[in-house]
């Protein structure tokens, strides 16, 4: 067992196949000013702590998981319940795998490491701008991500295939968001098959993830700093691992179906946080 798994904080999502938040007491200030409350705690807490670790060269896996779970706790403290299902899928593969998910907000980038890394090594495919951002850039670089420019699809495919094979051979799983940008709706035509192509080339399985994280909305000027909506559930669903057969068209369709089905049900039940600050 990895040393950081032994800490109580890192065990938050080590709850078996599912996780569900307990009811949280939300203070008056947070009810009145949820976004101010959340961002003040975010920047004064996990981001400040993790950036300090990165500046000292101490942003290791333990720190990454700790900060990830810390952000999850902040979401719960402002009244956004978290529900996760299907986490047994993370353990059902013997070696590394591809986690392929839709991309809705900044939140999944923070939260997924807290669910996956205590169970297996993992990194991201990220756009280059995330590695050059003030404060957070050094944190992301410390995770040895696969970096893509999002301007030349051919170059991005080469970067993902070459960088992905290198990391998978080291036993490191990869989280990839095949959508070109964050979106509240799932459009299969904008969901490319880059994850399936890498899994096929490497001979590793894919674990699809459907997620709904619009409780942390998108901002008008700065996408990462959108409105936070208390009461809006945060939801994740991991599907069973699948190996790629042939060209992977059936598996790609199955991934899309998993995401579309869950997202449709969640949005009908929860609504959509489409509010954008003026």
Short mmCIF file of C-alpha atoms in Angstrom, two decimals:
data_model
loop_
_atom_site.label_atom_id
_atom_site.label_comp_id
_atom_site.label_asym_id
_atom_site.label_seq_id
_atom_site.Cartn_x
_atom_site.Cartn_y
_atom_site.Cartn_z
CA UNK A 1 0.00 0.00 0.00
CA UNK A 2 1.31 3.45 -0.89
CA UNK A 3 2.15 5.55 2.15
CA UNK A 4 -0.29 8.37 1.39
CA UNK A 5 -3.24 5.96 1.20
CA UNK A 6 -2.82 5.35 4.91
CA UNK A 7 -3.84 8.94 5.72
CA UNK A 8 -7.50 9.45 6.57
CA UNK A 9 -7.81 12.40 4.17
CA UNK A 10 -6.57 10.36 1.21
CA UNK A 11 -9.05 7.60 2.00
CA UNK A 12 -12.10 9.76 1.34
CA UNK A 13 -12.99 7.96 -1.89
CA UNK A 14 -11.70 4.54 -0.80
CA UNK A 15 -15.25 3.58 0.12
CA UNK A 16 -15.79 0.63 -2.18
CA UNK A 17 -17.79 0.92 -5.36
CA UNK A 18 -19.67 4.09 -4.44
CA UNK A 19 -19.37 7.32 -2.51
CA UNK A 20 -22.11 9.68 -1.33
CA UNK A 21 -21.74 12.87 0.68
CA UNK A 22 -23.26 13.31 4.09
CA UNK A 23 -25.51 16.31 4.65
CA UNK A 24 -23.40 19.42 5.21
CA UNK A 25 -24.14 22.44 7.38
CA UNK A 26 -23.80 25.53 5.22
CA UNK A 27 -23.15 28.81 6.99
CA UNK A 28 -25.10 32.02 6.36
CA UNK A 29 -22.23 33.77 4.55
CA UNK A 30 -21.77 30.80 2.22
CA UNK A 31 -25.50 30.66 1.49
CA UNK A 32 -25.52 34.36 0.62
CA UNK A 33 -22.19 34.50 -1.23
CA UNK A 34 -21.34 30.94 -2.31
CA UNK A 35 -18.78 31.79 -4.99
CA UNK A 36 -16.89 34.25 -2.80
CA UNK A 37 -16.88 31.73 0.03
CA UNK A 38 -15.66 28.91 -2.20
CA UNK A 39 -12.92 30.77 -4.04
CA UNK A 40 -11.54 32.40 -0.89
CA UNK A 41 -11.20 28.96 0.66
CA UNK A 42 -9.84 27.45 -2.55
CA UNK A 43 -7.09 30.02 -3.06
CA UNK A 44 -6.31 30.32 0.63
CA UNK A 45 -6.32 26.56 1.16
CA UNK A 46 -5.48 23.75 -1.28
CA UNK A 47 -4.20 25.93 -4.14
CA UNK A 48 -1.91 27.95 -1.91
CA UNK A 49 -0.67 24.82 -0.15
CA UNK A 50 -0.12 22.84 -3.36
CA UNK A 51 1.61 25.73 -5.15
CA UNK A 52 3.93 26.08 -2.17
CA UNK A 53 4.75 22.39 -2.43
CA UNK A 54 5.43 22.74 -6.16
CA UNK A 55 7.74 25.71 -5.60
CA UNK A 56 9.79 23.58 -3.20
CA UNK A 57 9.83 20.57 -5.53
CA UNK A 58 7.61 18.66 -3.10
CA UNK A 59 4.46 18.30 -5.21
CA UNK A 60 4.45 14.51 -5.19
CA UNK A 61 1.54 12.08 -5.51
CA UNK A 62 0.72 12.35 -1.82
CA UNK A 63 0.37 16.13 -2.05
CA UNK A 64 -1.66 15.84 -5.26
CA UNK A 65 -4.17 13.47 -3.69
CA UNK A 66 -4.38 15.54 -0.51
CA UNK A 67 -5.18 18.72 -2.45
CA UNK A 68 -7.65 16.87 -4.67
CA UNK A 69 -9.64 15.60 -1.72
CA UNK A 70 -9.39 19.01 -0.05
CA UNK A 71 -11.12 20.61 -3.05
CA UNK A 72 -13.81 17.93 -2.90
CA UNK A 73 -14.39 18.76 0.76
CA UNK A 74 -14.74 22.45 -0.09
CA UNK A 75 -17.46 21.64 -2.61
CA UNK A 76 -19.31 19.66 0.04
CA UNK A 77 -18.92 22.48 2.58
CA UNK A 78 -20.74 24.93 0.31
CA UNK A 79 -23.61 22.48 -0.11
CA UNK A 80 -22.76 20.57 -3.30
CA UNK A 81 -23.23 16.85 -2.57
CA UNK A 82 -20.90 14.42 -4.33
CA UNK A 83 -22.05 11.06 -5.69
CA UNK A 84 -19.68 8.55 -7.30
CA UNK A 85 -20.53 5.10 -8.63
CA UNK A 86 -18.61 2.32 -10.31
CA UNK A 87 -15.24 2.91 -8.63
CA UNK A 88 -14.57 -0.83 -8.54
CA UNK A 89 -13.77 -0.46 -12.25
CA UNK A 90 -10.54 1.34 -11.30
CA UNK A 91 -9.29 -1.84 -9.66
CA UNK A 92 -10.55 -4.31 -12.26
CA UNK A 93 -7.55 -3.99 -14.58
CA UNK A 94 -4.18 -5.51 -13.74
CA UNK A 95 -2.03 -2.85 -15.39
CA UNK A 96 -2.40 0.73 -16.62
CA UNK A 97 -5.45 1.91 -18.54
CA UNK A 98 -7.08 4.89 -20.22
CA UNK A 99 -9.76 6.85 -18.36
CA UNK A 100 -11.89 8.58 -21.01
CA UNK A 101 -14.37 11.21 -19.81
CA UNK A 102 -16.48 14.12 -20.94
CA UNK A 103 -15.21 17.54 -19.88
CA UNK A 104 -17.61 19.93 -18.18
CA UNK A 105 -15.70 22.18 -15.76
CA UNK A 106 -12.47 22.76 -13.87
CA UNK A 107 -13.72 20.57 -11.05
CA UNK A 108 -13.00 17.16 -12.58
CA UNK A 109 -9.35 18.12 -13.09
CA UNK A 110 -9.12 18.66 -9.35
CA UNK A 111 -11.28 15.76 -8.18
CA UNK A 112 -10.36 12.75 -10.32
CA UNK A 113 -6.83 12.35 -8.86
CA UNK A 114 -8.36 11.90 -5.40
CA UNK A 115 -10.45 8.98 -6.66
CA UNK A 116 -7.95 7.30 -8.97
CA UNK A 117 -4.42 7.92 -7.66
CA UNK A 118 -4.89 6.12 -4.30
CA UNK A 119 -5.71 3.05 -6.40
CA UNK A 120 -3.18 3.39 -9.26
CA UNK A 121 -0.63 5.87 -10.71
CA UNK A 122 -2.22 8.32 -13.14
CA UNK A 123 -1.63 11.52 -15.08
CA UNK A 124 -3.53 13.71 -17.56
CA UNK A 125 -3.53 14.75 -21.18
CA UNK A 126 -3.67 18.55 -20.84
CA UNK A 127 -3.57 21.58 -23.09
CA UNK A 128 -0.34 23.55 -23.03
CA UNK A 129 -1.91 26.64 -21.46
CA UNK A 130 -2.51 24.72 -18.21
CA UNK A 131 1.22 24.11 -17.84
CA UNK A 132 2.09 27.80 -18.22
CA UNK A 133 -0.58 29.29 -15.95
CA UNK A 134 0.65 31.36 -12.99
CA UNK A 135 0.73 29.34 -9.77
CA UNK A 136 -0.98 26.22 -11.13
CA UNK A 137 1.42 25.68 -14.03
CA UNK A 138 4.25 24.25 -11.89
CA UNK A 139 1.75 21.97 -10.17
CA UNK A 140 0.54 20.52 -13.45
CA UNK A 141 4.09 20.17 -14.79
CA UNK A 142 5.05 18.16 -11.70
CA UNK A 143 2.49 15.52 -12.73
CA UNK A 144 4.41 14.69 -15.92
CA UNK A 145 1.33 15.23 -18.13
CA UNK A 146 1.03 14.68 -21.86
CA UNK A 147 0.86 18.20 -23.30
CA UNK A 148 -1.09 19.11 -26.45
CA UNK A 149 -1.40 22.46 -28.19
CA UNK A 150 -5.01 22.14 -29.41
CA UNK A 151 -4.04 23.96 -32.62
CA UNK A 152 -2.73 21.13 -34.82
CA UNK A 153 -4.71 17.87 -34.52
CA UNK A 154 -2.00 15.83 -36.23
CA UNK A 155 0.68 17.06 -33.83
CA UNK A 156 -1.63 16.46 -30.87
CA UNK A 157 -2.31 12.89 -31.99
CA UNK A 158 1.43 12.24 -32.27
CA UNK A 159 2.06 13.75 -28.83
CA UNK A 160 -0.68 11.65 -27.23
CA UNK A 161 0.35 8.40 -28.91
CA UNK A 162 4.08 8.79 -28.22
CA UNK A 163 3.74 10.32 -24.75
CA UNK A 164 0.94 7.95 -23.85
CA UNK A 165 2.87 4.83 -24.81
CA UNK A 166 5.85 6.04 -22.80
CA UNK A 167 3.80 6.55 -19.64
CA UNK A 168 1.70 3.42 -20.04
CA UNK A 169 4.89 1.35 -20.33
CA UNK A 170 5.87 2.79 -16.94
CA UNK A 171 2.57 1.60 -15.46
CA UNK A 172 1.01 5.08 -15.39
CA UNK A 173 -2.64 5.31 -16.38
CA UNK A 174 -3.90 8.34 -18.29
CA UNK A 175 -6.98 10.55 -17.97
CA UNK A 176 -8.07 12.08 -21.28
CA UNK A 177 -10.91 14.46 -22.14
CA UNK A 178 -11.50 14.00 -25.90
CA UNK A 179 -13.67 17.10 -26.18
CA UNK A 180 -11.83 20.15 -27.50
CA UNK A 181 -13.32 22.36 -24.80
CA UNK A 182 -15.48 22.20 -21.68
CA UNK A 183 -19.17 21.88 -22.40
CA UNK A 184 -22.41 21.56 -20.45
CA UNK A 185 -23.88 19.37 -23.17
CA UNK A 186 -22.45 16.22 -24.70
CA UNK A 187 -22.04 16.36 -28.47
CA UNK A 188 -20.67 13.09 -29.81
CA UNK A 189 -19.46 14.82 -32.98
CA UNK A 190 -17.04 16.86 -30.84
CA UNK A 191 -15.86 13.84 -28.84
CA UNK A 192 -12.87 12.44 -30.71
CA UNK A 193 -11.50 8.91 -30.51
CA UNK A 194 -7.97 9.78 -29.40
CA UNK A 195 -8.33 7.78 -26.17
CA UNK A 196 -9.51 4.70 -28.05
CA UNK A 197 -6.66 5.04 -30.55
CA UNK A 198 -4.06 5.18 -27.77
CA UNK A 199 -5.63 2.25 -25.90
CA UNK A 200 -5.68 0.19 -29.09
CA UNK A 201 -2.04 0.97 -29.89
CA UNK A 202 -0.90 0.23 -26.33
CA UNK A 203 -3.11 -2.83 -25.83
CA UNK A 204 -4.63 -1.49 -22.62
CA UNK A 205 -8.29 -1.21 -21.59
CA UNK A 206 -10.43 1.90 -21.45
CA UNK A 207 -12.52 2.89 -18.43
CA UNK A 208 -15.26 5.33 -19.51
CA UNK A 209 -16.28 8.06 -17.08
CA UNK A 210 -19.48 10.08 -17.25
CA UNK A 211 -19.39 13.20 -15.11
CA UNK A 212 -21.55 16.18 -14.22
CA UNK A 213 -19.56 18.92 -12.53
CA UNK A 214 -21.40 22.09 -13.51
CA UNK A 215 -21.85 22.96 -9.84
CA UNK A 216 -18.58 24.79 -10.58
CA UNK A 217 -19.69 26.88 -13.56
CA UNK A 218 -17.71 28.55 -16.31
CA UNK A 219 -16.87 32.23 -16.10
CA UNK A 220 -17.37 34.74 -18.89
CA UNK A 221 -13.85 36.21 -18.84
CA UNK A 222 -11.96 33.50 -16.98
CA UNK A 223 -13.47 30.07 -17.59
CA UNK A 224 -11.92 28.62 -14.44
CA UNK A 225 -13.62 31.20 -12.20
CA UNK A 226 -17.29 30.69 -12.85
CA UNK A 227 -20.21 30.79 -10.41
CA UNK A 228 -20.54 28.02 -7.85
CA UNK A 229 -24.07 26.76 -7.27
CA UNK A 230 -24.89 25.26 -3.84
CA UNK A 231 -27.34 22.39 -3.96
CA UNK A 232 -26.19 21.26 -7.41
CA UNK A 233 -24.94 17.66 -7.11
CA UNK A 234 -21.52 16.64 -8.42
CA UNK A 235 -21.76 13.25 -10.09
CA UNK A 236 -19.38 10.64 -11.53
CA UNK A 237 -20.03 7.21 -13.02
CA UNK A 238 -17.20 4.81 -13.92
CA UNK A 239 -18.10 2.09 -16.45
CA UNK A 240 -16.59 -1.38 -16.66
CA UNK A 241 -13.20 -1.61 -18.41
CA UNK A 242 -13.33 -2.47 -22.10
CA UNK A 243 -10.59 -3.72 -24.42
CA UNK A 244 -10.42 -2.35 -27.93
CA UNK A 245 -11.33 -4.74 -30.73
CA UNK A 246 -10.56 -4.00 -34.37
CA UNK A 247 -10.56 -0.28 -35.12
CA UNK A 248 -12.36 0.52 -31.87
CA UNK A 249 -15.51 1.98 -33.42
CA UNK A 250 -17.84 -0.10 -31.26
CA UNK A 251 -15.92 0.76 -28.09
CA UNK A 252 -15.93 4.46 -28.95
CA UNK A 253 -19.69 4.28 -29.48
CA UNK A 254 -20.10 2.48 -26.13
CA UNK A 255 -18.09 5.19 -24.35
CA UNK A 256 -20.27 7.88 -25.91
CA UNK A 257 -23.43 5.99 -24.99
CA UNK A 258 -22.35 5.64 -21.35
CA UNK A 259 -21.68 9.36 -21.08
CA UNK A 260 -24.78 10.47 -22.97
CA UNK A 261 -27.17 8.21 -21.03
CA UNK A 262 -25.95 9.21 -17.59
CA UNK A 263 -25.66 12.88 -18.45
CA UNK A 264 -29.19 13.02 -19.84
CA UNK A 265 -30.61 11.45 -16.68
CA UNK A 266 -28.60 13.68 -14.37
CA UNK A 267 -29.51 16.86 -16.21
CA UNK A 268 -33.19 15.99 -16.19
CA UNK A 269 -32.99 15.43 -12.44
CA UNK A 270 -30.62 18.24 -11.41
CA UNK A 271 -30.94 20.87 -14.13
CA UNK A 272 -27.95 22.75 -15.57
CA UNK A 273 -25.86 25.49 -13.95
CA UNK A 274 -25.88 27.72 -17.01
CA UNK A 275 -25.51 30.97 -15.07
CA UNK A 276 -22.64 33.14 -16.29
CA UNK A 277 -21.60 36.21 -14.29
CA UNK A 278 -22.01 39.54 -16.06
#
